[in-house]
Amino acid sequence: MDTDLSASAILPLIQERTGRAVGIQRTARGFSSDLTAIVECEKGPFFVKAVRNRPGGRRDSLIREREINAHLTGIAPSLLWDVVDDCWLVLGFEAVEGRSSDFAPGSPDLAEVADLVGRIGETPLPAVARGWAETRWDRFAGDSAEALAFRGDSLLHTDINPSNVLVGERTWAVDWAWPTRGAGFIDPALLVIQLIAAGHDPAWAEQWASRCPAWQRADTGAVDAFAAANLRMYRARAARKPEAPWLTAMVEACLAWSDHRGVATFPR
């Protein structure tokens, strides 16, 4: 993220939507954007995400988030407006009250988190997402048959973690940076990994995932293959960035889950 980005580059562009702005507060979330902030203003407040309008992953990601939002009623904060010029793409969302969820054992948030992941999985796949096939885990699958098991027609968030689930008067899934179409068990499986990383025993983590209808319908072999693929993926990422402790923690969580499921992956 461009931490030196001046709000003065954004505020004049969005003034017609916001009215007079009285303050802008950057947020800690939104690593896929150049700027995320709460804009206090005459017509708001609004939660704003902005990226430079040039080809690449960040722009493509924000365009996906813009396109999927209308299909996430009751799941994600509503997109209220967007502004585009030659330099910037800016999305303005309703500003919701909430805090990052707590995934730790005993947390009062867990039931609501599992319910939200389940509701995402039961959301009908919109036409706009039909071309967004999930392929990120393919190269970490054991073979092409395992990669094929990750395909499906479910809408996926693909980045389930405590920062992306906000808890307040209601629970929201935020930061839809890269929604895709794939096997419905993938989001619950990602929840399992995050719960283990937060201190859960793998069996208990899967109990929370079992509240999700897509997990209940999942093929056991496909879940095993996905557990192994995630372990390979995080090992590869940790090898590239040994200075990142969160990647080491994810390797440990994936290893614990693979061991629990009796999945052999090499090297250990």
Short mmCIF file of C-alpha atoms in Angstrom, two decimals:
data_model
loop_
_atom_site.label_atom_id
_atom_site.label_comp_id
_atom_site.label_asym_id
_atom_site.label_seq_id
_atom_site.Cartn_x
_atom_site.Cartn_y
_atom_site.Cartn_z
CA MET A 1 0.00 0.00 0.00
CA ASP A 2 1.18 3.52 -0.76
CA THR A 3 1.28 4.83 2.80
CA ASP A 4 2.38 8.28 1.61
CA LEU A 5 -0.73 8.73 -0.51
CA SER A 6 -2.21 12.15 0.14
CA ALA A 7 -5.96 12.36 0.68
CA SER A 8 -5.86 15.61 -1.26
CA ALA A 9 -5.58 13.53 -4.44
CA ILE A 10 -8.86 11.71 -3.67
CA LEU A 11 -11.12 14.21 -1.91
CA PRO A 12 -11.64 16.63 -4.85
CA LEU A 13 -12.48 13.70 -7.10
CA ILE A 14 -15.24 12.39 -4.83
CA GLN A 15 -16.57 15.71 -3.53
CA GLU A 16 -19.74 15.50 -5.61
CA ARG A 17 -20.56 12.24 -3.82
CA THR A 18 -19.42 13.21 -0.33
CA GLY A 19 -20.17 16.88 -0.08
CA ARG A 20 -17.83 18.88 2.11
CA ALA A 21 -15.33 16.57 3.80
CA VAL A 22 -14.47 17.34 7.41
CA GLY A 23 -12.00 14.53 8.04
CA ILE A 24 -10.40 11.40 6.70
CA GLN A 25 -9.15 8.55 8.85
CA ARG A 26 -7.03 5.83 7.29
CA THR A 27 -7.85 2.27 8.28
CA ALA A 28 -5.54 -0.65 8.96
CA ARG A 29 -7.47 -2.96 6.61
CA GLY A 30 -7.31 -3.07 2.84
CA PHE A 31 -3.87 -4.30 1.81
CA SER A 32 -5.09 -4.74 -1.77
CA SER A 33 -5.81 -1.00 -2.15
CA ASP A 34 -3.69 2.14 -2.33
CA LEU A 35 -5.96 3.83 0.20
CA THR A 36 -8.66 2.67 2.61
CA ALA A 37 -10.21 5.27 4.86
CA ILE A 38 -13.32 6.52 6.60
CA VAL A 39 -14.32 9.87 5.13
CA GLU A 40 -16.35 12.04 7.48
CA CYS A 41 -18.33 14.34 5.29
CA GLU A 42 -21.54 16.23 4.62
CA LYS A 43 -23.29 13.25 2.96
CA GLY A 44 -21.56 10.46 4.84
CA PRO A 45 -19.62 9.00 6.50
CA PHE A 46 -18.34 6.59 3.85
CA PHE A 47 -15.76 3.84 3.84
CA VAL A 48 -13.57 4.53 0.81
CA LYS A 49 -11.24 2.25 -1.14
CA ALA A 50 -9.05 3.72 -3.88
CA VAL A 51 -6.48 2.37 -6.33
CA ARG A 52 -4.54 3.97 -9.12
CA ASN A 53 -6.34 3.52 -12.41
CA ARG A 54 -3.70 1.57 -14.26
CA PRO A 55 -3.61 -2.05 -15.44
CA GLY A 56 -2.72 -4.58 -12.80
CA GLY A 57 -3.91 -6.66 -9.91
CA ARG A 58 -5.08 -3.91 -7.57
CA ARG A 59 -7.29 -2.27 -10.20
CA ASP A 60 -8.66 -5.63 -11.36
CA SER A 61 -9.36 -6.56 -7.75
CA LEU A 62 -11.32 -3.39 -7.03
CA ILE A 63 -13.32 -3.82 -10.23
CA ARG A 64 -14.34 -7.31 -9.08
CA GLU A 65 -15.34 -5.93 -5.71
CA ARG A 66 -17.45 -3.28 -7.45
CA GLU A 67 -19.14 -5.88 -9.65
CA ILE A 68 -19.93 -8.41 -6.92
CA ASN A 69 -21.23 -6.04 -4.26
CA ALA A 70 -24.81 -5.79 -5.52
CA HIS A 71 -25.14 -9.55 -5.01
CA LEU A 72 -24.02 -9.48 -1.35
CA THR A 73 -27.05 -7.92 0.32
CA GLY A 74 -26.94 -8.61 4.04
CA ILE A 75 -23.45 -10.12 3.78
CA ALA A 76 -21.22 -7.14 2.93
CA PRO A 77 -21.62 -3.38 3.42
CA SER A 78 -23.34 -1.82 0.42
CA LEU A 79 -21.44 -0.02 -2.32
CA LEU A 80 -23.10 3.38 -2.58
CA TRP A 81 -21.11 5.00 -5.37
CA ASP A 82 -17.96 4.77 -7.47
CA VAL A 83 -15.87 7.41 -9.19
CA VAL A 84 -13.33 6.87 -11.96
CA ASP A 85 -10.97 9.24 -13.74
CA ASP A 86 -7.70 8.81 -15.62
CA CYS A 87 -5.74 8.49 -12.38
CA TRP A 88 -8.01 6.86 -9.80
CA LEU A 89 -10.74 4.31 -9.21
CA VAL A 90 -12.61 4.99 -5.96
CA LEU A 91 -15.39 3.00 -4.30
CA GLY A 92 -17.59 4.48 -1.58
CA PHE A 93 -19.27 2.02 0.79
CA GLU A 94 -21.64 2.50 3.69
CA ALA A 95 -19.59 2.91 6.85
CA VAL A 96 -20.65 0.17 9.26
CA GLU A 97 -19.91 -0.04 12.95
CA GLY A 98 -17.90 -3.10 13.87
CA ARG A 99 -14.64 -4.58 15.07
CA SER A 100 -12.46 -7.34 13.72
CA SER A 101 -13.79 -10.71 14.84
CA ASP A 102 -12.08 -12.93 17.40
CA PHE A 103 -11.32 -16.46 16.16
CA ALA A 104 -9.78 -17.69 19.44
CA PRO A 105 -11.20 -20.69 21.33
CA GLY A 106 -14.12 -19.63 23.49
CA SER A 107 -14.77 -16.45 21.51
CA PRO A 108 -18.41 -15.35 21.47
CA ASP A 109 -17.95 -14.45 17.79
CA LEU A 110 -17.48 -17.99 16.50
CA ALA A 111 -21.12 -18.91 15.92
CA GLU A 112 -21.76 -15.70 13.99
CA VAL A 113 -18.57 -16.17 11.94
CA ALA A 114 -19.53 -19.73 10.99
CA ASP A 115 -23.06 -18.59 10.14
CA LEU A 116 -21.71 -15.85 7.89
CA VAL A 117 -19.38 -18.23 6.03
CA GLY A 118 -22.34 -20.55 5.59
CA ARG A 119 -24.48 -17.75 4.16
CA ILE A 120 -21.76 -16.82 1.69
CA GLY A 121 -21.74 -20.41 0.48
CA GLU A 122 -25.51 -20.41 -0.01
CA THR A 123 -25.52 -17.15 -1.99
CA PRO A 124 -26.55 -17.85 -5.59
CA LEU A 125 -23.67 -17.50 -8.01
CA PRO A 126 -24.31 -14.30 -9.99
CA ALA A 127 -23.78 -14.24 -13.73
CA VAL A 128 -20.92 -11.76 -13.35
CA ALA A 129 -18.90 -14.36 -11.43
CA ARG A 130 -19.31 -17.27 -13.82
CA GLY A 131 -16.01 -16.46 -15.53
CA TRP A 132 -14.07 -16.12 -12.28
CA ALA A 133 -12.96 -19.75 -11.98
CA GLU A 134 -10.81 -20.46 -8.92
CA THR A 135 -7.35 -21.67 -9.97
CA ARG A 136 -4.97 -20.36 -7.30
CA TRP A 137 -4.47 -23.74 -5.66
CA ASP A 138 -4.06 -25.71 -8.89
CA ARG A 139 -0.27 -25.70 -8.95
CA PHE A 140 -0.17 -26.96 -5.38
CA ALA A 141 -2.54 -29.85 -6.01
CA GLY A 142 -1.12 -33.37 -6.16
CA ASP A 143 -2.34 -33.83 -9.73
CA SER A 144 -4.89 -32.54 -12.23
CA ALA A 145 -7.66 -34.67 -10.72
CA GLU A 146 -7.15 -33.02 -7.34
CA ALA A 147 -7.17 -29.58 -8.94
CA LEU A 148 -10.44 -30.47 -10.64
CA ALA A 149 -11.93 -31.17 -7.20
CA PHE A 150 -11.49 -27.48 -6.36
CA ARG A 151 -13.86 -26.48 -9.18
CA GLY A 152 -17.51 -25.74 -8.58
CA ASP A 153 -20.31 -23.24 -8.95
CA SER A 154 -20.25 -21.63 -5.52
CA LEU A 155 -19.43 -18.01 -4.86
CA LEU A 156 -16.24 -17.79 -2.78
CA HIS A 157 -14.76 -14.98 -0.72
CA THR A 158 -11.35 -16.77 -0.53
CA ASP A 159 -9.85 -14.60 2.22
CA ILE A 160 -11.66 -15.61 5.39
CA ASN A 161 -9.71 -14.24 8.36
CA PRO A 162 -10.48 -12.25 11.53
CA SER A 163 -9.81 -8.87 9.89
CA ASN A 164 -12.24 -9.58 7.07
CA VAL A 165 -15.14 -10.49 9.33
CA LEU A 166 -16.51 -7.47 11.20
CA VAL A 167 -18.73 -7.96 14.24
CA GLY A 168 -21.11 -5.27 15.45
CA GLU A 169 -24.88 -5.03 15.48
CA ARG A 170 -24.56 -7.58 12.68
CA THR A 171 -21.68 -9.54 11.14
CA TRP A 172 -20.18 -8.51 7.81
CA ALA A 173 -17.72 -10.06 5.37
CA VAL A 174 -15.53 -7.26 4.03
CA ASP A 175 -12.63 -6.88 1.61
CA TRP A 176 -14.00 -8.85 -1.33
CA ALA A 177 -10.70 -8.35 -3.08
CA TRP A 178 -10.82 -11.49 -5.21
CA PRO A 179 -14.16 -13.35 -5.22
CA THR A 180 -14.19 -16.45 -7.39
CA ARG A 181 -16.30 -19.42 -8.50
CA GLY A 182 -15.25 -22.76 -7.08
CA ALA A 183 -16.02 -25.69 -4.79
CA GLY A 184 -18.28 -24.61 -1.97
CA PHE A 185 -16.16 -26.20 0.76
CA ILE A 186 -13.23 -23.86 0.10
CA ASP A 187 -14.36 -20.94 2.29
CA PRO A 188 -15.25 -23.22 5.24
CA ALA A 189 -11.87 -24.94 4.78
CA LEU A 190 -10.10 -21.59 4.92
CA LEU A 191 -12.03 -20.89 8.11
CA VAL A 192 -10.70 -24.17 9.54
CA ILE A 193 -7.11 -23.14 8.85
CA GLN A 194 -7.63 -19.73 10.43
CA LEU A 195 -9.26 -21.25 13.50
CA ILE A 196 -6.35 -23.66 13.97
CA ALA A 197 -3.93 -20.75 13.63
CA ALA A 198 -5.95 -18.97 16.33
CA GLY A 199 -5.44 -21.88 18.73
CA HIS A 200 -8.22 -24.38 18.00
CA ASP A 201 -7.72 -28.12 17.91
CA PRO A 202 -8.26 -29.23 14.27
CA ALA A 203 -11.24 -31.41 15.20
CA TRP A 204 -12.96 -28.49 16.92
CA ALA A 205 -12.14 -26.19 14.01
CA GLU A 206 -13.89 -28.63 11.68
CA GLN A 207 -16.88 -28.71 14.03
CA TRP A 208 -17.34 -24.99 13.43
CA ALA A 209 -16.99 -25.50 9.69
CA SER A 210 -19.59 -28.25 9.83
CA ARG A 211 -22.20 -25.57 10.49
CA CYS A 212 -21.78 -24.55 6.85
CA PRO A 213 -24.02 -26.45 4.41
CA ALA A 214 -21.26 -26.51 1.78
CA TRP A 215 -18.94 -28.31 4.22
CA GLN A 216 -21.62 -30.87 4.98
CA ARG A 217 -21.93 -31.63 1.24
CA ALA A 218 -18.18 -31.76 0.60
CA ASP A 219 -16.38 -34.84 -0.69
CA THR A 220 -13.87 -36.03 1.92
CA GLY A 221 -11.17 -36.69 -0.67
CA ALA A 222 -11.54 -33.18 -2.09
CA VAL A 223 -11.11 -31.64 1.36
CA ASP A 224 -8.04 -33.84 1.97
CA ALA A 225 -6.54 -32.65 -1.31
CA PHE A 226 -7.24 -29.04 -0.40
CA ALA A 227 -5.62 -29.44 3.01
CA ALA A 228 -2.48 -30.80 1.34
CA ALA A 229 -2.49 -28.05 -1.31
CA ASN A 230 -2.65 -25.32 1.33
CA LEU A 231 0.27 -26.84 3.21
CA ARG A 232 2.35 -26.89 0.02
CA MET A 233 1.30 -23.32 -0.81
CA TYR A 234 2.21 -21.87 2.57
CA ARG A 235 5.49 -23.77 2.69
CA ALA A 236 6.41 -22.23 -0.65
CA ARG A 237 5.43 -18.76 0.47
CA ALA A 238 7.24 -19.09 3.80
CA ALA A 239 10.38 -20.23 2.01
CA ARG A 240 10.31 -17.03 -0.05
CA LYS A 241 9.67 -14.85 3.00
CA PRO A 242 11.30 -16.51 6.03
CA GLU A 243 11.17 -13.19 7.88
CA ALA A 244 7.33 -13.23 7.93
CA PRO A 245 6.17 -14.95 11.17
CA TRP A 246 2.54 -15.07 10.06
CA LEU A 247 3.51 -17.34 7.18
CA THR A 248 5.31 -19.67 9.57
CA ALA A 249 2.17 -19.74 11.71
CA MET A 250 0.06 -20.64 8.69
CA VAL A 251 2.44 -23.48 7.79
CA GLU A 252 2.06 -24.84 11.32
CA ALA A 253 -1.74 -24.57 11.14
CA CYS A 254 -1.86 -26.32 7.77
CA LEU A 255 0.46 -29.06 9.01
CA ALA A 256 -1.72 -29.65 12.07
CA TRP A 257 -4.81 -29.89 9.87
CA SER A 258 -3.14 -32.24 7.38
CA ASP A 259 -1.95 -34.46 10.22
CA HIS A 260 -5.43 -34.52 11.69
CA ARG A 261 -6.88 -35.63 8.37
CA GLY A 262 -4.12 -38.18 7.82
CA VAL A 263 -2.95 -36.48 4.65
CA ALA A 264 0.63 -37.20 3.64
CA THR A 265 2.48 -34.28 2.05
CA PHE A 266 6.15 -34.13 1.20
CA PRO A 267 8.50 -32.72 2.22
CA ARG A 268 7.35 -32.42 5.81
#
